[in-house]
Short mmCIF file of C-alpha atoms in Angstrom, two decimals:
data_model
loop_
_atom_site.label_atom_id
_atom_site.label_comp_id
_atom_site.label_asym_id
_atom_site.label_seq_id
_atom_site.Cartn_x
_atom_site.Cartn_y
_atom_site.Cartn_z
CA MET A 18 0.69 11.83 -40.37
CA GLU A 19 -0.50 15.35 -40.98
CA TYR A 20 -2.41 16.72 -37.88
CA VAL A 21 -2.14 20.41 -38.84
CA SER A 22 -2.26 21.02 -42.75
CA PRO A 23 0.18 23.89 -44.32
CA GLU A 24 -2.66 26.36 -44.31
CA GLY A 25 -2.76 26.11 -40.45
CA LEU A 26 -5.96 23.92 -40.31
CA ARG A 27 -6.45 20.72 -38.08
CA LEU A 28 -8.10 17.57 -38.70
CA ASP A 29 -11.39 18.81 -37.93
CA GLY A 30 -11.03 22.22 -39.54
CA ARG A 31 -9.96 23.99 -36.19
CA ARG A 32 -7.06 26.75 -36.07
CA PRO A 33 -4.43 25.39 -33.51
CA MET A 34 -5.63 27.76 -30.65
CA GLU A 35 -9.07 27.16 -31.11
CA MET A 36 -11.17 24.97 -28.56
CA ARG A 37 -14.15 22.62 -29.64
CA GLN A 38 -17.54 24.17 -28.93
CA ILE A 39 -18.53 23.60 -25.23
CA ARG A 40 -22.16 23.21 -23.87
CA ALA A 41 -23.25 22.74 -20.12
CA GLU A 42 -26.44 21.94 -18.69
CA ILE A 43 -27.07 21.95 -14.90
CA GLY A 44 -29.49 19.79 -13.08
CA ALA A 45 -29.68 16.97 -15.63
CA VAL A 46 -30.28 14.29 -12.86
CA ALA A 47 -33.22 14.97 -10.77
CA LYS A 48 -32.62 12.58 -8.05
CA ALA A 49 -28.98 13.87 -7.37
CA ASP A 50 -28.11 16.57 -4.98
CA GLY A 51 -26.21 18.45 -8.00
CA SER A 52 -25.68 17.31 -11.47
CA ALA A 53 -24.28 18.59 -15.04
CA VAL A 54 -23.75 17.63 -18.41
CA PHE A 55 -20.72 18.75 -20.04
CA GLU A 56 -19.84 18.58 -23.65
CA MET A 57 -16.64 19.34 -25.38
CA GLY A 58 -16.97 18.98 -28.94
CA ASN A 59 -18.15 15.33 -29.44
CA THR A 60 -16.89 14.30 -25.77
CA LYS A 61 -20.19 14.31 -23.64
CA VAL A 62 -20.08 13.36 -19.71
CA ILE A 63 -22.79 13.83 -16.96
CA ALA A 64 -21.70 14.22 -13.18
CA ALA A 65 -23.89 13.66 -9.94
CA VAL A 66 -23.04 14.70 -6.77
CA TYR A 67 -24.42 13.37 -3.51
CA GLY A 68 -23.84 15.00 -0.20
CA PRO A 69 -22.77 15.85 2.02
CA ARG A 70 -24.41 12.85 3.68
CA GLU A 71 -23.59 10.00 6.29
CA VAL A 72 -20.46 8.22 5.71
CA GLN A 73 -21.07 4.72 4.44
CA HIS A 74 -18.15 2.99 6.21
CA ARG A 75 -18.05 4.30 9.81
CA SER A 76 -14.28 3.37 9.87
CA GLN A 77 -13.54 5.91 7.18
CA GLN A 78 -15.41 9.03 8.68
CA MET A 79 -13.12 11.90 9.56
CA SER A 80 -13.91 14.06 12.62
CA ASP A 81 -12.66 17.20 11.12
CA GLN A 82 -13.47 17.19 7.57
CA ALA A 83 -15.73 15.69 4.63
CA LEU A 84 -14.66 12.30 2.96
CA VAL A 85 -14.69 12.93 -0.70
CA ARG A 86 -14.86 10.03 -3.03
CA CYS A 87 -15.14 9.89 -6.82
CA GLU A 88 -15.82 7.26 -9.40
CA TYR A 89 -15.22 7.83 -13.01
CA SER A 90 -16.74 5.15 -15.52
CA MET A 91 -17.40 4.83 -19.26
CA ALA A 92 -20.34 3.81 -20.75
CA ASN A 93 -20.20 0.69 -23.01
CA PHE A 94 -20.96 2.74 -26.10
CA SER A 95 -19.07 5.48 -25.53
CA THR A 96 -16.13 4.85 -27.92
CA GLY A 97 -15.98 3.44 -31.35
CA ASP A 98 -16.15 -0.28 -30.25
CA ARG A 99 -18.19 -1.59 -27.32
CA MET A 100 -15.98 -1.49 -24.30
CA ARG A 101 -15.82 -4.85 -22.42
CA LYS A 102 -14.96 -3.50 -19.08
CA PRO A 103 -15.81 0.04 -18.43
CA LYS A 104 -14.89 0.56 -14.82
CA GLY A 105 -12.36 -1.17 -12.51
CA ASP A 106 -9.80 -1.20 -15.00
CA ARG A 107 -6.43 0.97 -14.50
CA ARG A 108 -7.25 3.68 -16.54
CA SER A 109 -10.64 4.43 -14.92
CA THR A 110 -9.20 3.80 -11.28
CA GLU A 111 -6.45 6.29 -12.19
CA ILE A 112 -8.92 8.97 -13.64
CA SER A 113 -11.11 8.48 -10.68
CA LEU A 114 -8.13 9.25 -8.30
CA VAL A 115 -7.20 12.54 -10.23
CA ILE A 116 -10.51 13.63 -10.48
CA ARG A 117 -11.14 13.13 -6.62
CA GLN A 118 -7.60 14.64 -5.69
CA THR A 119 -8.59 17.84 -7.98
CA MET A 120 -12.23 18.32 -6.40
CA GLU A 121 -11.12 17.57 -2.89
CA ALA A 122 -8.42 20.61 -3.37
CA CYS A 123 -11.26 22.94 -3.78
CA ILE A 124 -13.89 21.76 -1.68
CA LEU A 125 -13.63 23.40 1.84
CA THR A 126 -13.97 19.94 3.50
CA HIS A 127 -13.54 21.38 7.05
CA LEU A 128 -17.06 22.82 6.78
CA MET A 129 -18.81 19.41 6.57
CA PRO A 130 -16.91 17.21 9.27
CA ARG A 131 -18.07 13.52 9.61
CA SER A 132 -19.66 13.46 6.50
CA GLN A 133 -19.31 12.14 2.78
CA ILE A 134 -19.51 13.88 -0.52
CA ASP A 135 -19.66 11.36 -3.52
CA ILE A 136 -18.93 12.46 -7.06
CA PHE A 137 -19.85 10.35 -9.77
CA VAL A 138 -19.04 10.90 -13.69
CA GLN A 139 -20.17 8.98 -16.51
CA VAL A 140 -18.79 9.36 -19.91
CA LEU A 141 -21.32 8.87 -22.60
CA GLN A 142 -19.52 9.85 -25.38
CA ALA A 143 -15.79 9.83 -25.68
CA ASP A 144 -13.72 11.93 -28.21
CA GLY A 145 -10.45 13.01 -26.17
CA GLY A 146 -10.57 15.23 -23.25
CA THR A 147 -12.63 13.13 -21.29
CA ARG A 148 -10.84 13.68 -17.89
CA SER A 149 -10.96 17.64 -18.51
CA ALA A 150 -14.86 17.20 -19.44
CA CYS A 151 -15.36 15.33 -16.22
CA ILE A 152 -13.73 17.87 -13.85
CA ASN A 153 -15.51 20.55 -15.52
CA ALA A 154 -18.81 18.68 -14.92
CA ALA A 155 -18.00 17.85 -11.49
CA THR A 156 -17.45 21.46 -10.65
CA LEU A 157 -20.78 22.35 -11.98
CA ALA A 158 -22.22 19.47 -10.12
CA LEU A 159 -20.84 20.75 -6.89
CA ALA A 160 -22.08 24.27 -7.77
CA ASP A 161 -25.43 23.00 -8.16
CA ALA A 162 -25.31 20.83 -4.89
CA GLY A 163 -24.44 24.10 -2.82
CA ILE A 164 -21.22 22.39 -1.47
CA PRO A 165 -18.98 25.42 -0.45
CA LEU A 166 -15.95 25.69 -3.00
CA ARG A 167 -12.63 27.59 -2.58
CA ASP A 168 -13.04 28.48 -6.20
CA LEU A 169 -14.16 26.80 -9.66
CA VAL A 170 -11.76 24.13 -10.99
CA THR A 171 -11.88 23.90 -14.89
CA SER A 172 -9.73 21.99 -16.90
CA CYS A 173 -8.33 21.76 -20.62
CA SER A 174 -5.75 19.77 -22.35
CA ALA A 175 -3.51 20.89 -24.87
CA GLY A 176 -0.35 19.16 -27.16
CA TYR A 177 2.05 19.52 -29.66
CA LEU A 178 1.84 17.70 -33.07
CA ASN A 179 3.68 19.10 -36.32
CA SER A 180 5.78 21.62 -34.15
CA THR A 181 2.56 23.38 -33.55
CA PRO A 182 1.12 23.55 -29.87
CA LEU A 183 -2.40 22.52 -30.19
CA LEU A 184 -5.51 23.19 -27.77
CA ASP A 185 -8.45 20.88 -26.71
CA LEU A 186 -7.17 17.67 -28.41
CA ASN A 187 -9.69 15.15 -29.81
CA TYR A 188 -9.21 11.41 -29.90
CA VAL A 189 -7.16 11.26 -32.83
CA GLU A 190 -5.15 14.10 -31.96
CA ASP A 191 -4.69 12.29 -28.49
CA SER A 192 -3.48 9.28 -29.71
CA ALA A 193 -0.84 10.42 -32.05
CA GLY A 194 1.69 9.89 -29.45
CA GLY A 195 2.81 13.32 -28.91
CA PRO A 196 2.69 15.16 -25.76
CA ASP A 197 -0.42 15.71 -24.09
CA VAL A 198 -0.97 18.13 -21.18
CA THR A 199 -3.84 18.55 -18.96
CA VAL A 200 -4.43 21.40 -16.61
CA GLY A 201 -6.54 21.88 -13.92
CA PHE A 202 -6.94 25.39 -13.04
CA LEU A 203 -8.54 27.88 -10.26
CA PRO A 204 -9.57 31.06 -12.01
CA LYS A 205 -10.02 33.21 -9.06
CA LEU A 206 -6.93 32.27 -7.21
CA ASP A 207 -4.94 32.24 -10.62
CA LYS A 208 -3.33 28.87 -9.61
CA VAL A 209 -2.87 25.35 -11.23
CA THR A 210 -4.08 22.58 -9.47
CA LEU A 211 -3.57 19.75 -11.63
CA LEU A 212 -0.77 19.07 -14.20
CA GLN A 213 -0.63 15.78 -15.87
CA VAL A 214 1.87 15.39 -18.77
CA GLN A 215 2.07 12.36 -20.90
CA ASN A 216 4.38 11.28 -23.59
CA LEU A 217 6.95 13.62 -22.68
CA LEU A 218 10.79 13.24 -22.12
CA ASN A 219 13.33 15.15 -20.15
CA CYS A 220 10.68 17.41 -18.54
CA VAL A 221 12.24 19.51 -15.70
CA ILE A 222 9.91 21.41 -13.47
CA LEU A 223 9.59 23.76 -11.20
CA GLY A 224 8.10 24.90 -7.90
CA ARG A 225 4.69 26.73 -8.71
CA PHE A 226 2.67 23.50 -9.08
CA SER A 227 1.07 21.64 -6.25
CA ALA A 228 0.78 18.32 -8.34
CA LEU A 229 2.66 16.92 -11.14
CA VAL A 230 2.51 13.58 -12.75
CA VAL A 231 5.02 12.77 -15.62
CA GLY A 232 3.80 10.08 -17.75
CA LYS A 233 5.78 7.56 -20.14
CA MET A 234 8.58 8.98 -22.21
CA ASP A 235 8.32 9.07 -25.75
CA SER A 236 8.86 12.16 -27.69
CA LYS A 237 11.33 15.11 -26.83
CA LEU A 238 10.11 18.51 -25.87
CA PRO A 239 12.25 21.73 -25.00
CA ILE A 240 11.32 23.40 -21.79
CA ASP A 241 10.06 26.59 -23.37
CA THR A 242 7.89 24.66 -25.82
CA PHE A 243 6.37 22.84 -22.94
CA GLU A 244 5.64 26.07 -21.21
CA ASN A 245 3.82 27.50 -24.31
CA VAL A 246 1.67 24.30 -24.48
CA MET A 247 0.90 24.37 -20.69
CA GLN A 248 0.21 28.26 -20.95
CA LEU A 249 -2.34 27.51 -24.00
CA ALA A 250 -3.97 24.86 -21.48
CA ILE A 251 -4.12 27.50 -19.12
CA GLU A 252 -6.03 30.20 -21.54
CA GLY A 253 -8.10 27.31 -22.38
CA CYS A 254 -9.16 26.72 -18.77
CA LYS A 255 -9.99 30.64 -18.37
CA ALA A 256 -12.20 30.58 -21.18
CA ILE A 257 -14.21 27.70 -19.88
CA ALA A 258 -14.17 29.10 -16.46
CA ASN A 259 -15.79 32.19 -17.89
CA TYR A 260 -18.44 29.94 -19.66
CA ILE A 261 -19.00 28.15 -16.35
CA ARG A 262 -19.54 31.41 -14.47
CA GLU A 263 -22.10 32.44 -17.08
CA ILE A 264 -23.99 28.97 -16.92
CA LEU A 265 -24.25 29.57 -13.11
CA LEU A 266 -25.33 33.10 -13.11
CA GLU A 267 -28.00 31.91 -15.36
CA ASN A 268 -29.17 29.22 -13.48
CA THR A 269 -29.21 31.51 -10.17
CA LYS A 270 -31.47 33.78 -12.30
CA GLN A 271 -33.61 30.90 -12.93
CA LEU A 272 -34.00 29.95 -9.47
CA GLU A 273 -34.89 33.48 -8.30
CA TYR A 274 -37.28 33.50 -10.80
CA ARG A 275 -39.01 30.69 -9.96
CA ARG A 276 -38.93 31.38 -6.20
CA GLY A 277 -40.85 34.69 -7.12
CA LEU A 278 -37.97 36.93 -5.99
CA MET B 13 -50.35 21.59 -4.72
CA GLY B 14 -53.27 19.31 -5.26
CA LEU B 15 -55.50 18.45 -2.59
CA LEU B 16 -53.63 20.14 0.57
CA ASP B 17 -54.10 23.95 0.64
CA ALA B 18 -51.30 25.99 -0.64
CA SER B 19 -52.01 29.30 1.27
CA GLY B 20 -48.32 30.71 -0.03
CA ASP B 21 -46.86 31.32 2.83
CA LEU B 22 -43.57 29.07 3.81
CA SER B 23 -45.13 27.62 7.04
CA SER B 24 -47.96 25.44 5.27
CA GLU B 25 -45.41 24.44 2.60
CA ILE B 26 -43.06 23.08 5.26
CA GLU B 27 -46.14 21.16 7.02
CA VAL B 28 -47.00 19.50 3.65
CA ASP B 29 -43.40 18.18 2.84
CA ALA B 30 -43.05 16.96 6.33
CA PHE B 31 -46.45 15.22 6.26
CA ARG B 32 -45.28 13.53 2.97
CA CYS B 33 -42.02 12.21 4.26
CA LEU B 34 -43.57 11.22 7.39
CA PHE B 35 -46.63 9.57 6.50
CA PRO B 36 -46.24 8.68 2.69
CA LEU B 37 -49.07 6.19 2.68
CA ARG B 38 -51.67 8.44 4.18
CA PHE B 39 -50.40 11.28 1.75
CA TYR B 40 -51.17 9.51 -1.31
CA GLU B 41 -54.47 7.81 -0.05
CA ARG B 42 -55.82 11.08 0.50
CA HIS B 43 -55.27 11.83 -3.11
CA LEU B 44 -56.34 8.66 -4.44
CA ALA B 45 -59.56 9.20 -2.58
CA GLU B 46 -60.20 12.29 -4.89
CA SER B 47 -59.12 10.48 -7.94
CA ILE B 48 -55.92 12.77 -8.46
CA TRP B 49 -52.18 12.54 -8.25
CA PRO B 50 -50.30 15.10 -5.95
CA ASP B 51 -49.47 17.41 -8.67
CA GLY B 52 -53.18 17.77 -9.70
CA SER B 53 -53.22 15.45 -12.94
CA PRO B 54 -56.22 13.02 -13.05
CA LEU B 55 -55.24 9.11 -12.37
CA GLY B 56 -55.33 8.08 -15.95
CA ARG B 57 -52.53 10.42 -17.08
CA ALA B 58 -48.90 9.23 -17.31
CA ARG B 59 -45.94 11.37 -16.73
CA GLU B 60 -44.52 13.44 -19.81
CA THR B 61 -42.63 10.98 -22.01
CA SER B 62 -39.97 12.07 -24.70
CA ILE B 63 -37.78 10.19 -26.87
CA ALA B 64 -34.63 11.42 -28.48
CA PRO B 65 -33.30 8.96 -30.90
CA GLY B 66 -29.83 9.06 -31.92
CA ALA B 67 -28.78 10.47 -28.82
CA VAL B 68 -25.29 9.12 -28.94
CA ALA B 69 -23.61 9.48 -32.09
CA SER B 70 -20.56 6.97 -31.54
CA ALA B 71 -22.95 4.23 -31.01
CA ASP B 72 -24.25 2.45 -33.87
CA GLY B 73 -22.40 -0.58 -32.33
CA SER B 74 -22.57 -4.25 -33.67
CA ALA B 75 -20.13 -6.63 -33.65
CA LEU B 76 -18.97 -9.46 -35.94
CA ALA B 77 -19.44 -12.82 -34.76
CA LYS B 78 -18.42 -16.30 -35.75
CA ILE B 79 -21.75 -18.23 -35.44
CA GLY B 80 -25.40 -17.47 -34.32
CA SER B 81 -27.06 -14.12 -34.51
CA THR B 82 -28.03 -12.98 -31.11
CA VAL B 83 -29.09 -9.71 -29.20
CA THR B 84 -27.35 -9.21 -25.88
CA VAL B 85 -29.16 -6.55 -23.35
CA ASP B 86 -27.52 -5.04 -20.45
CA PHE B 87 -29.19 -2.80 -18.09
CA HIS B 88 -26.64 -0.70 -16.05
CA MET B 89 -27.62 1.40 -13.11
CA PRO B 90 -24.56 3.35 -12.16
CA PRO B 91 -24.12 5.37 -8.75
CA ILE B 92 -25.43 8.48 -10.64
CA CYS B 93 -28.98 7.51 -10.86
CA SER B 94 -30.08 7.28 -7.23
CA PRO B 95 -28.67 7.90 -3.75
CA ILE B 96 -29.16 4.35 -2.85
CA VAL B 97 -26.74 2.94 -5.36
CA ARG B 98 -23.36 2.94 -4.27
CA PRO B 99 -19.91 1.87 -5.94
CA GLY B 100 -19.54 -1.23 -3.43
CA ARG B 101 -23.39 -1.81 -3.50
CA PRO B 102 -24.67 -2.28 -6.97
CA ALA B 103 -28.57 -2.00 -7.47
CA GLU B 104 -30.41 -5.21 -7.21
CA ALA B 105 -32.69 -4.55 -9.66
CA ALA B 106 -30.43 -4.22 -12.78
CA PRO B 107 -29.80 -7.86 -13.52
CA VAL B 108 -33.55 -8.47 -13.14
CA PHE B 109 -34.44 -5.73 -15.67
CA SER B 110 -31.67 -7.17 -18.00
CA LYS B 111 -33.32 -10.49 -18.01
CA GLN B 112 -36.69 -8.97 -18.25
CA LEU B 113 -36.17 -6.78 -20.85
CA SER B 114 -34.09 -9.57 -22.87
CA ASP B 115 -37.01 -11.87 -22.23
CA THR B 116 -39.54 -9.56 -23.56
CA ILE B 117 -37.28 -8.75 -26.50
CA SER B 118 -36.70 -12.23 -27.68
CA SER B 119 -40.69 -13.45 -26.81
CA SER B 120 -42.28 -10.57 -28.64
CA GLY B 121 -40.25 -11.39 -31.85
CA MET B 122 -39.76 -7.73 -32.68
CA ILE B 123 -36.29 -8.53 -34.09
CA ASN B 124 -35.94 -10.77 -36.88
CA LEU B 125 -32.96 -12.65 -36.42
CA LYS B 126 -32.76 -13.81 -40.02
CA GLU B 127 -32.04 -10.19 -40.77
CA LEU B 128 -28.50 -10.36 -38.53
CA SER B 129 -27.55 -13.26 -40.54
CA LEU B 130 -24.42 -12.42 -42.83
CA VAL B 131 -23.46 -15.63 -44.20
CA SER B 132 -25.64 -18.68 -43.09
CA GLY B 133 -24.27 -20.65 -40.78
CA LYS B 134 -21.07 -19.09 -40.96
CA ALA B 135 -21.03 -15.45 -39.74
CA ALA B 136 -23.37 -13.19 -38.25
CA TRP B 137 -24.21 -9.86 -36.35
CA MET B 138 -24.24 -9.85 -32.86
CA ALA B 139 -26.23 -6.74 -31.35
CA TYR B 140 -25.37 -5.38 -27.98
CA LEU B 141 -27.81 -3.18 -26.35
CA ASP B 142 -26.74 -1.09 -23.32
CA ILE B 143 -29.18 0.87 -21.46
CA TYR B 144 -27.79 3.11 -18.84
CA CYS B 145 -30.22 4.50 -16.52
CA LEU B 146 -29.18 8.17 -15.43
CA ASP B 147 -31.76 9.27 -13.26
CA ALA B 148 -34.02 6.51 -11.29
CA ASP B 149 -37.42 8.06 -10.48
CA GLY B 150 -39.67 4.50 -10.77
CA ALA B 151 -41.22 3.10 -13.50
CA LEU B 152 -37.64 2.05 -14.85
CA PHE B 153 -38.65 -1.11 -16.82
CA ASP B 154 -40.96 1.00 -18.75
CA ALA B 155 -38.38 3.71 -19.58
CA ALA B 156 -35.81 0.93 -20.46
CA LEU B 157 -38.13 -0.88 -22.91
CA LEU B 158 -39.21 2.50 -24.49
CA SER B 159 -35.64 3.44 -25.05
CA ALA B 160 -34.71 -0.15 -26.16
CA ILE B 161 -37.61 0.08 -28.83
CA ALA B 162 -36.73 3.74 -29.79
CA ALA B 163 -33.04 2.84 -30.35
CA PHE B 164 -34.08 -0.49 -32.41
CA SER B 165 -36.41 1.80 -34.66
CA HIS B 166 -33.34 4.36 -35.17
CA LEU B 167 -32.04 0.98 -36.73
CA GLN B 168 -35.11 0.46 -38.73
CA ILE B 169 -36.38 -2.57 -37.21
CA PRO B 170 -40.41 -3.16 -36.22
CA ALA B 171 -41.20 -1.97 -32.99
CA VAL B 172 -43.21 -2.94 -29.89
CA SER B 173 -44.62 -0.69 -27.21
CA LEU B 174 -45.56 -0.97 -23.80
CA ASN B 175 -47.06 -0.38 -20.52
CA ASP B 176 -48.99 1.03 -17.57
CA ASP B 177 -49.28 3.97 -15.58
CA ASP B 178 -45.93 5.15 -14.46
CA PRO B 179 -45.03 5.34 -10.34
CA THR B 180 -42.35 7.49 -9.11
CA ALA B 181 -39.47 6.03 -6.88
CA GLU B 182 -41.39 7.37 -3.81
CA GLU B 183 -44.55 5.83 -4.71
CA GLU B 184 -42.66 2.51 -5.44
CA THR B 185 -41.59 2.27 -1.73
CA ILE B 186 -45.22 2.17 -0.49
CA MET B 187 -46.84 0.47 -3.10
CA GLU B 188 -47.97 -3.29 -2.24
CA THR B 189 -47.66 -5.02 -5.68
CA VAL B 190 -46.98 -4.01 -9.23
CA VAL B 191 -48.33 -5.46 -12.55
CA THR B 192 -46.40 -5.12 -15.61
CA VAL B 193 -48.03 -5.73 -18.89
CA VAL B 194 -46.63 -5.58 -22.38
CA LEU B 195 -48.57 -5.12 -25.53
CA ASP B 196 -47.44 -4.86 -29.20
CA SER B 197 -48.60 -2.41 -31.68
CA SER B 198 -51.54 -4.19 -32.73
CA SER B 199 -52.41 -4.31 -28.87
CA GLN B 200 -51.71 -8.49 -28.85
CA LEU B 201 -50.38 -9.56 -25.37
CA ILE B 202 -46.95 -10.11 -25.50
CA SER B 203 -46.24 -10.78 -21.72
CA LEU B 204 -47.69 -10.05 -18.42
CA TYR B 205 -45.80 -10.13 -15.09
CA LYS B 206 -46.78 -10.22 -11.43
CA PRO B 207 -44.30 -10.95 -8.79
CA GLY B 208 -45.20 -12.92 -6.23
CA GLY B 209 -46.27 -11.15 -2.72
CA ALA B 210 -49.08 -10.82 -0.09
CA VAL B 211 -51.38 -8.90 -2.22
CA LEU B 212 -53.64 -10.89 -4.59
CA ALA B 213 -54.67 -9.19 -8.00
CA SER B 214 -58.32 -9.99 -8.82
CA THR B 215 -59.26 -10.95 -12.41
CA SER B 216 -60.98 -7.13 -12.76
CA ALA B 217 -58.03 -5.68 -11.42
CA VAL B 218 -55.75 -7.20 -14.02
CA GLN B 219 -58.39 -6.48 -16.93
CA ASP B 220 -58.38 -2.86 -15.73
CA CYS B 221 -54.32 -2.82 -16.09
CA ILE B 222 -54.90 -4.32 -19.26
CA ALA B 223 -57.04 -1.59 -20.49
CA LEU B 224 -54.94 1.10 -19.27
CA THR B 225 -52.07 -0.37 -21.22
CA ARG B 226 -53.91 -0.33 -24.43
CA GLN B 227 -54.42 3.25 -24.00
CA ARG B 228 -50.94 3.96 -23.18
CA VAL B 229 -50.06 2.08 -26.38
CA ARG B 230 -51.45 4.40 -28.52
CA GLU B 231 -50.05 7.34 -26.69
CA LEU B 232 -46.64 5.76 -27.31
CA LEU B 233 -46.95 5.06 -30.57
CA LYS B 234 -47.79 8.48 -31.59
CA ILE B 235 -44.81 9.69 -29.66
CA LEU B 236 -42.63 7.29 -31.35
CA ASP B 237 -43.87 8.16 -34.97
CA GLU B 238 -43.07 11.80 -34.02
CA ALA B 239 -39.70 11.19 -33.07
CA ASN B 240 -38.79 9.06 -35.91
CA SER B 241 -40.29 11.52 -38.60
CA SER B 242 -38.38 14.16 -36.93
CA MET B 243 -35.17 12.07 -37.36
CA GLU B 244 -35.57 11.31 -40.95
CA VAL B 245 -36.18 15.08 -41.63
CA ASP B 246 -32.73 15.75 -40.21
#
């Protein structure tokens, strides 16, 4: 199957290095301490943050830092066919863990001991890149909740099909069986916090990254090509970080205006 | 800020908020005595209602089944919607609303099940209706039924509309009882629900509720029409 035409266009008409249109909205859930909606193309997720608040299970309370919990779930109608088990299945549990670890790394948990921070993400429409969209939404929701962060975390995916590195895969490209790299990036510190690679063989890495997960082995990818793909994903993350910063600045201006400052 | 004076400086604002938290019943009673809500609007007015049909592009979901055509209604309250819903402790209200919605939809006859049949006696469509509450601020059943109707209208099936004045979550915690009235578009009574409890509803109270609902039906029909016609233009 052809994922990149001879003229260099992808199935949805994008160029290989072109990201889908992103849109974000802060404060969608009035009841939550912080919330955000994040869209990447047709993928749409909503994140809500509750906390810092009292720990639900006393036994899990930590005396020197906050407990961070995360739950990822997909709405029944988010995919083409109605999903039977939107959460509690292995994929959702794994993604919940990935998001929790990524966000935990950037929250200054030592400032809120003996408390709990809950991050809930709900996928409303799934068209590839759901975990990236969830991480971006979670970052905005945490900022909206006023939780102290070390840095924003932004995430983007990239892959390699028809010998071309592609940025921000949609569902069809993601299911093609080629390697798929998801990166979680801290823009200010210029560090990669999450690197998740799927469908990759013979991957040899490297001391720079704090987290690395290698998925099932299907296709070959020479190491410098992998570096290109990863670099492309990082560029995507930087672009998203700029957009997120704009949204947060705009939001702050609105708050100032409403308070009459 | 309604009844209590907002002199503009921070100290009086804090007092009002503290009063609202500590003595919610008295806070609301003082407003009701003047026949207004805390935000200053008169008692007959419901909160702003809006409908956005076609919000989820991937869902036009029906699935082929071997026999019988049915509508399965599922009401979900994910932890996002409220601080009291936690992963280990699902909301008790969710299956109750699922059942209520299911009953309302089937008893109102708003969906013609024959329309769902493909090959008589052999194959029919099964319609799955999934409602996700994203932000719980009271009047969940109202909002859920309204969204169910909007979703079905989007599929071009005749509509039913509903209900009463919408209390917020804060108000629901101090309310003594609730009466839910469902009317169809010609103001025929579809269902009336008053859960058991300490408070008895007099006939006049129930009639007042029905009158309020009739007024609300008119408002909602207008909103539904506007939403549907704007969808067609697109």
